[in-house]
Tab-separated table of C-alpha atoms in Angstrom:
chain	number	residue	atom	x	y	z
A	1	MET	CA	60.701	10.034	70.009
A	2	LYS	CA	60.108	12.451	72.601
A	3	GLN	CA	57.095	13.742	71.619
A	4	LEU	CA	56.038	9.809	70.375
A	5	LEU	CA	56.667	9.136	74.064
A	6	THR	CA	54.559	11.946	75.012
A	7	ILE	CA	51.596	11.095	73.718
A	8	THR	CA	52.077	7.108	73.788
A	9	THR	CA	51.878	7.114	77.464
A	10	LEU	CA	49.631	9.815	78.104
A	11	ILE	CA	52.277	10.485	81.007
A	12	ILE	CA	52.701	14.706	80.271
A	13	MET	CA	50.484	17.366	80.718
A	14	SER	CA	51.577	20.389	78.123
A	15	ILE	CA	50.591	23.178	79.887
A	16	THR	CA	51.488	26.068	78.367
A	17	SER	CA	48.250	27.732	78.170
A	18	PHE	CA	48.147	27.938	81.827
A	19	THR	CA	50.658	30.904	82.695
A	20	GLN	CA	51.508	33.460	86.068
A	21	THR	CA	51.375	36.980	85.502
A	22	TRP	CA	54.959	37.794	87.377
A	23	LEU	CA	56.983	34.909	84.834
A	24	ASP	CA	58.791	37.283	82.443
A	25	THR	CA	58.535	34.272	79.225
A	26	ASN	CA	62.016	36.624	77.835
A	27	LEU	CA	63.755	35.413	81.238
A	28	TYR	CA	61.844	31.414	81.379
A	29	PRO	CA	61.104	31.030	77.306
A	30	PHE	CA	60.184	27.480	78.575
A	31	ASP	CA	57.069	25.299	77.106
A	32	ARG	CA	55.581	23.973	81.003
A	33	ASN	CA	54.694	20.444	81.553
A	34	GLN	CA	53.055	18.597	84.479
A	35	ILE	CA	53.248	15.088	85.394
A	36	GLN	CA	51.197	13.530	87.829
A	37	LEU	CA	53.255	11.809	90.409
A	38	LYS	CA	52.210	9.566	93.333
A	39	SER	CA	52.335	12.828	95.314
A	40	GLY	CA	50.874	15.728	93.282
A	41	LYS	CA	51.819	17.067	89.860
A	42	MET	CA	55.051	17.989	89.183
A	43	ASN	CA	56.346	20.798	86.530
A	44	PHE	CA	59.088	20.682	84.388
A	45	VAL	CA	60.596	22.131	81.376
A	46	ASP	CA	61.916	20.028	78.981
A	47	GLU	CA	63.528	21.146	75.473
A	48	GLY	CA	65.961	20.425	73.280
A	49	ASP	CA	66.716	16.409	71.415
A	50	GLY	CA	69.788	14.591	72.369
A	51	ASP	CA	71.448	12.573	75.873
A	52	VAL	CA	69.334	13.815	78.741
A	53	ILE	CA	70.795	16.906	80.634
A	54	LEU	CA	69.061	16.004	83.869
A	55	PHE	CA	69.103	19.866	86.501
A	56	VAL	CA	68.004	19.317	90.419
A	57	HIS	CA	67.578	22.545	92.491
A	58	GLY	CA	67.876	22.872	96.012
A	59	THR	CA	65.652	25.483	98.430
A	60	PRO	CA	64.399	28.147	97.599
A	61	THR	CA	64.789	27.860	94.230
A	62	TRP	CA	63.265	26.279	91.425
A	63	SER	CA	63.765	25.241	87.232
A	64	PHE	CA	64.384	29.055	86.851
A	65	LEU	CA	67.651	28.472	88.479
A	66	TYR	CA	68.925	26.628	85.701
A	67	ARG	CA	67.110	28.706	82.633
A	68	ASP	CA	69.971	30.409	81.220
A	69	PHE	CA	71.914	26.652	81.497
A	70	ILE	CA	68.313	25.243	79.247
A	71	LYS	CA	69.097	28.242	77.019
A	72	SER	CA	72.504	26.893	76.304
A	73	PHE	CA	72.440	23.465	76.157
A	74	SER	CA	68.975	22.887	74.529
A	75	LYS	CA	70.837	23.494	71.326
A	76	THR	CA	72.744	20.587	71.447
A	77	ASN	CA	70.939	18.314	74.410
A	78	ARG	CA	67.326	17.359	75.874
A	79	CYS	CA	67.492	19.415	78.680
A	80	ILE	CA	65.038	18.888	81.813
A	81	ALA	CA	64.415	20.726	84.783
A	82	ILE	CA	62.362	19.814	87.173
A	83	ASP	CA	60.634	21.866	90.182
A	84	HIS	CA	60.167	19.607	93.380
A	85	ILE	CA	56.818	19.289	94.256
A	86	GLY	CA	55.960	22.246	96.823
A	87	PHE	CA	58.400	24.383	95.153
A	88	GLY	CA	58.024	26.490	91.979
A	89	LEU	CA	55.299	26.001	89.610
A	90	SER	CA	54.565	22.937	90.884
A	91	GLU	CA	51.981	21.417	93.279
A	92	LYS	CA	52.106	22.711	96.498
A	93	PRO	CA	49.463	19.585	98.604
A	94	LEU	CA	49.865	20.314	102.323
A	95	ASP	CA	49.745	16.912	103.017
A	96	PHE	CA	53.326	15.991	100.758
A	97	ALA	CA	56.278	14.488	102.985
A	98	GLY	CA	58.717	17.523	101.912
A	99	THR	CA	61.971	15.241	103.554
A	100	PRO	CA	64.800	15.191	101.149
A	101	GLU	CA	63.619	11.282	100.751
A	102	ALA	CA	60.213	11.835	100.082
A	103	HIS	CA	61.657	14.551	96.738
A	104	SER	CA	64.476	11.684	95.627
A	105	ALA	CA	61.879	9.061	95.737
A	106	ASN	CA	59.596	11.611	93.426
A	107	LEU	CA	62.889	11.987	91.016
A	108	THR	CA	63.463	8.551	90.908
A	109	GLU	CA	59.407	8.297	90.095
A	110	PHE	CA	60.132	10.811	87.457
A	111	ILE	CA	63.015	9.215	85.794
A	112	ASN	CA	61.085	5.692	85.420
A	113	LYS	CA	57.452	6.962	84.343
A	114	LEU	CA	59.754	9.340	81.361
A	115	ASN	CA	62.434	6.293	80.652
A	116	LEU	CA	65.261	8.488	81.351
A	117	THR	CA	68.601	6.975	80.614
A	118	ASN	CA	72.615	7.912	79.955
A	119	ILE	CA	72.278	11.076	82.078
A	120	THR	CA	74.293	14.225	82.970
A	121	LEU	CA	72.535	14.917	86.652
A	122	VAL	CA	73.286	18.481	87.729
A	123	VAL	CA	72.582	19.026	91.432
A	124	HIS	CA	73.068	21.795	94.485
A	125	ASP	CA	72.052	22.400	97.947
A	126	PHE	CA	69.334	19.931	98.926
A	127	GLY	CA	69.044	19.227	95.568
A	128	GLY	CA	72.110	17.095	95.745
A	129	PRO	CA	71.043	14.962	98.536
A	130	ILE	CA	67.814	14.474	96.264
A	131	GLY	CA	70.172	13.616	92.605
A	132	LEU	CA	72.222	11.662	94.335
A	133	GLY	CA	69.872	9.466	97.076
A	134	THR	CA	68.221	8.805	92.966
A	135	ALA	CA	71.213	7.936	91.112
A	136	ILE	CA	72.479	5.615	93.904
A	137	GLN	CA	69.126	4.088	93.810
A	138	GLU	CA	69.099	3.997	89.522
A	139	PRO	CA	73.210	3.801	88.415
A	140	ASN	CA	72.860	2.321	85.471
A	141	LYS	CA	70.912	5.132	84.308
A	142	ILE	CA	73.524	8.142	85.370
A	143	LYS	CA	75.878	8.841	82.613
A	144	GLN	CA	77.718	11.737	84.758
A	145	ILE	CA	77.267	14.237	87.320
A	146	VAL	CA	77.820	17.557	87.943
A	147	LEU	CA	78.133	19.178	91.658
A	148	PHE	CA	77.556	22.492	92.503
A	149	ASN	CA	77.769	23.594	96.368
A	150	THR	CA	76.106	20.849	98.512
A	151	TRP	CA	76.681	17.385	100.917
A	152	LEU	CA	75.769	13.902	101.680
A	153	TRP	CA	76.617	13.187	105.102
A	154	GLU	CA	75.362	12.645	108.550
A	155	THR	CA	74.139	16.773	110.110
A	156	LYS	CA	72.988	15.791	113.095
A	157	ASN	CA	76.881	16.703	114.763
A	158	SER	CA	77.155	19.874	112.871
A	159	VAL	CA	77.319	22.928	115.473
A	160	SER	CA	76.494	25.416	112.474
A	161	ALA	CA	73.516	22.746	111.644
A	162	LYS	CA	72.130	22.568	114.428
A	163	LYS	CA	71.912	26.262	115.549
A	164	VAL	CA	69.940	26.401	111.852
A	165	ASP	CA	67.698	23.120	113.087
A	166	LYS	CA	67.229	24.702	116.565
A	167	ILE	CA	66.073	28.162	114.898
A	168	ILE	CA	63.757	26.708	111.869
A	169	ASN	CA	62.124	24.199	114.444
A	170	SER	CA	61.035	27.208	116.492
A	171	ARG	CA	57.969	28.740	116.720
A	172	ILE	CA	59.761	32.055	115.661
A	173	GLY	CA	61.061	30.267	112.696
A	174	ARG	CA	57.821	29.009	111.653
A	175	PHE	CA	56.709	32.958	111.585
A	176	LEU	CA	59.993	33.791	109.360
A	177	TYR	CA	59.320	30.953	107.230
A	178	LEU	CA	55.860	31.178	107.226
A	179	THR	CA	54.472	34.985	107.481
A	180	MET	CA	57.073	36.214	106.419
A	181	ASN	CA	58.669	33.993	103.457
A	182	PHE	CA	62.161	34.262	105.041
A	183	SER	CA	63.994	32.172	103.048
A	184	PRO	CA	63.657	33.501	99.171
A	185	LYS	CA	63.329	37.298	100.506
A	186	VAL	CA	66.232	37.081	103.070
A	187	LEU	CA	68.382	33.675	102.929
A	188	LEU	CA	68.209	33.734	99.237
A	189	LYS	CA	69.708	36.731	98.729
A	190	LYS	CA	72.653	36.383	101.400
A	191	GLY	CA	73.563	33.285	99.577
A	192	ILE	CA	74.298	35.725	96.629
A	193	TYR	CA	78.364	37.219	97.033
A	194	ASP	CA	77.621	39.771	94.995
A	195	LYS	CA	74.626	41.544	95.229
A	196	LYS	CA	74.412	43.374	91.864
A	197	LYS	CA	74.184	39.365	90.440
A	198	LEU	CA	70.581	39.817	91.877
A	199	SER	CA	68.842	42.123	90.695
A	200	ARG	CA	65.020	42.694	91.145
A	201	ILE	CA	63.534	41.201	88.714
A	202	ILE	CA	65.186	37.616	89.434
A	203	HIS	CA	64.634	38.329	93.046
A	204	LYS	CA	61.077	38.487	92.696
A	205	HIS	CA	60.920	35.305	90.138
A	206	TYR	CA	62.330	33.554	93.950
A	207	ILE	CA	59.980	35.292	95.492
A	208	ASN	CA	56.874	35.182	93.816
A	209	PRO	CA	56.278	31.215	93.833
A	210	PHE	CA	55.400	30.812	97.167
A	211	PRO	CA	52.275	33.657	97.831
A	212	ASN	CA	50.630	32.534	100.731
A	213	LYS	CA	51.564	30.713	103.781
A	214	ASN	CA	50.381	27.055	102.552
A	215	SER	CA	52.455	27.354	99.935
A	216	ARG	CA	55.354	28.011	101.953
A	217	GLU	CA	55.163	24.770	103.624
A	218	GLY	CA	57.396	22.626	100.956
A	219	LEU	CA	60.255	25.237	102.240
A	220	LEU	CA	59.834	24.984	105.918
A	221	LYS	CA	59.917	20.739	105.114
A	222	LEU	CA	62.373	21.151	103.726
A	223	GLY	CA	64.551	22.990	106.191
A	224	LYS	CA	63.365	21.281	108.888
A	225	SER	CA	65.331	18.312	107.191
A	226	LEU	CA	68.464	19.588	107.459
A	227	VAL	CA	69.196	17.783	110.682
A	228	GLY	CA	65.852	15.964	110.694
A	229	SER	CA	67.598	13.942	107.622
A	230	SER	CA	71.050	13.678	108.995
A	231	ASN	CA	70.728	9.113	109.166
A	232	TRP	CA	69.708	9.229	105.432
A	233	TYR	CA	71.991	12.030	104.178
A	234	GLU	CA	74.751	9.353	106.252
A	235	ALA	CA	72.999	5.829	104.840
A	236	GLN	CA	73.074	7.661	101.444
A	237	TRP	CA	76.924	8.665	101.806
A	238	ASN	CA	77.730	4.918	102.740
A	239	LYS	CA	76.434	3.747	99.289
A	240	LEU	CA	78.028	6.616	97.335
A	241	ASP	CA	80.849	4.646	95.693
A	242	GLN	CA	78.046	2.754	93.625
A	243	ILE	CA	78.644	6.277	91.690
A	244	THR	CA	81.968	7.045	92.405
A	245	LYS	CA	83.766	5.639	89.578
A	246	LYS	CA	81.516	7.563	87.017
A	247	PRO	CA	82.477	10.701	85.762
A	248	TRP	CA	82.261	14.191	88.500
A	249	LEU	CA	82.652	17.911	87.848
A	250	ILE	CA	82.327	19.868	90.995
A	251	LEU	CA	82.105	23.481	90.491
A	252	TRP	CA	82.047	24.991	93.805
A	253	GLY	CA	81.326	28.640	95.453
A	254	THR	CA	84.107	29.510	97.453
A	255	LYS	CA	82.044	32.850	99.219
A	256	ASP	CA	78.994	30.585	100.630
A	257	GLU	CA	77.766	31.937	103.578
A	258	PHE	CA	75.643	28.718	104.568
A	259	ILE	CA	78.413	25.696	102.860
A	260	PRO	CA	81.643	25.659	104.514
A	261	ALA	CA	85.015	25.763	102.132
A	262	ASP	CA	85.983	22.140	104.233
A	263	TYR	CA	82.947	20.636	103.044
A	264	LEU	CA	84.309	20.660	99.185
A	265	ASN	CA	87.334	18.968	101.165
A	266	LYS	CA	85.338	16.480	102.047
A	267	TRP	CA	83.725	16.155	98.830
A	268	ILE	CA	87.264	16.403	97.127
A	269	GLU	CA	88.380	13.346	99.635
A	270	ARG	CA	86.207	10.898	98.245
A	271	LEU	CA	86.274	12.189	94.827
A	272	PRO	CA	90.000	11.931	93.968
A	273	ASN	CA	89.163	11.691	90.003
A	274	ALA	CA	86.811	14.168	90.252
A	275	GLU	CA	87.165	18.179	88.025
A	276	VAL	CA	87.171	20.239	90.512
A	277	ASN	CA	87.009	24.047	90.060
A	278	THR	CA	86.527	26.774	92.365
A	279	PHE	CA	84.869	30.339	92.116
A	280	GLU	CA	84.674	33.946	94.446
A	281	CYS	CA	81.083	33.571	94.847
A	282	GLY	CA	78.044	32.473	96.928
A	283	HIS	CA	75.979	29.766	97.476
A	284	PHE	CA	74.491	30.355	93.973
A	285	VAL	CA	77.128	29.792	91.713
A	286	GLN	CA	74.658	29.252	88.673
A	287	GLU	CA	73.437	33.245	89.324
A	288	GLU	CA	76.631	34.821	89.954
A	289	LYS	CA	78.958	32.681	87.312
A	290	THR	CA	76.664	31.411	84.773
A	291	LEU	CA	78.686	31.770	81.809
A	292	GLU	CA	81.960	30.378	83.635
A	293	SER	CA	79.832	27.532	84.747
A	294	ILE	CA	78.310	26.951	81.624
A	295	GLN	CA	81.709	26.394	79.608
A	296	LYS	CA	83.138	24.470	82.396
A	297	ILE	CA	79.817	21.760	82.049
A	298	GLU	CA	80.210	22.142	78.415
A	299	GLY	CA	84.027	21.126	78.357
A	300	PHE	CA	82.687	18.717	80.752
A	301	ILE	CA	80.805	17.350	78.813
A	302	ASN	CA	82.985	17.018	75.223
A	303	LYS	CA	85.473	15.112	77.282
A	304	SER	CA	83.069	12.649	77.793
A	305	GLY	CA	81.434	11.790	74.399
A	306	LEU	CA	78.017	13.213	75.181
């Protein structure tokens, strides 16, 4: 059915012959696909058959973050992992707004073009607002939600967020992001609590998608949206009741350098029926607690009978 849909709609273009010389296909052994959206060409992984698990990354990551999850769950499910426009192997158009609300609109368009339903939505970091914004727009297409470290409320009154925002919107911030590739080179590493979990080759797979200044504009735009999209976050938070009754699984790294522990408390307060699991690791739980996270998601899916 998946192949028939692809051929019939002529939406998806397989581009397996197009390779990046730095891409280790042992680590990321997936066929590459692209879909033309209004904002540009989006790269995505589409592996396996069955009910859909849709993986949504944040910054400065891409679908590579979920590589081991795809390898595991594609045995029983259809695993789809996107690269946001401006990230990973997707197109990086300079005229794309690059805000979470724009990325969320892309995700909604993507889901509708592929006619995805009964989705287990997995979100992390900026992928939280992006994915949840789409879930709020399309609640009937979402079955359940897996939430890694993220937020969905106003940030303009957060002292720590305002400090970051001031730097990102300065000349030094622009220099760091665009000239030094600071986000994947430095910030990603800072988000790893156990540095042994981030080998040099793995780290390169987060650095290499951004080889020049133009390719890094998406990183800067999303970074500026930490506070810049505060009102949009709050609007989504106020509409969250549309999806709060769905099953939720929260997987949280307690040693996160970016998202404080009180964020988890806010989620628990809003989602009292959520299953919550914490790990002694940093922001990128998927890299540090890979097997543990996979096992928790597997149990969550089996419990719901997906």
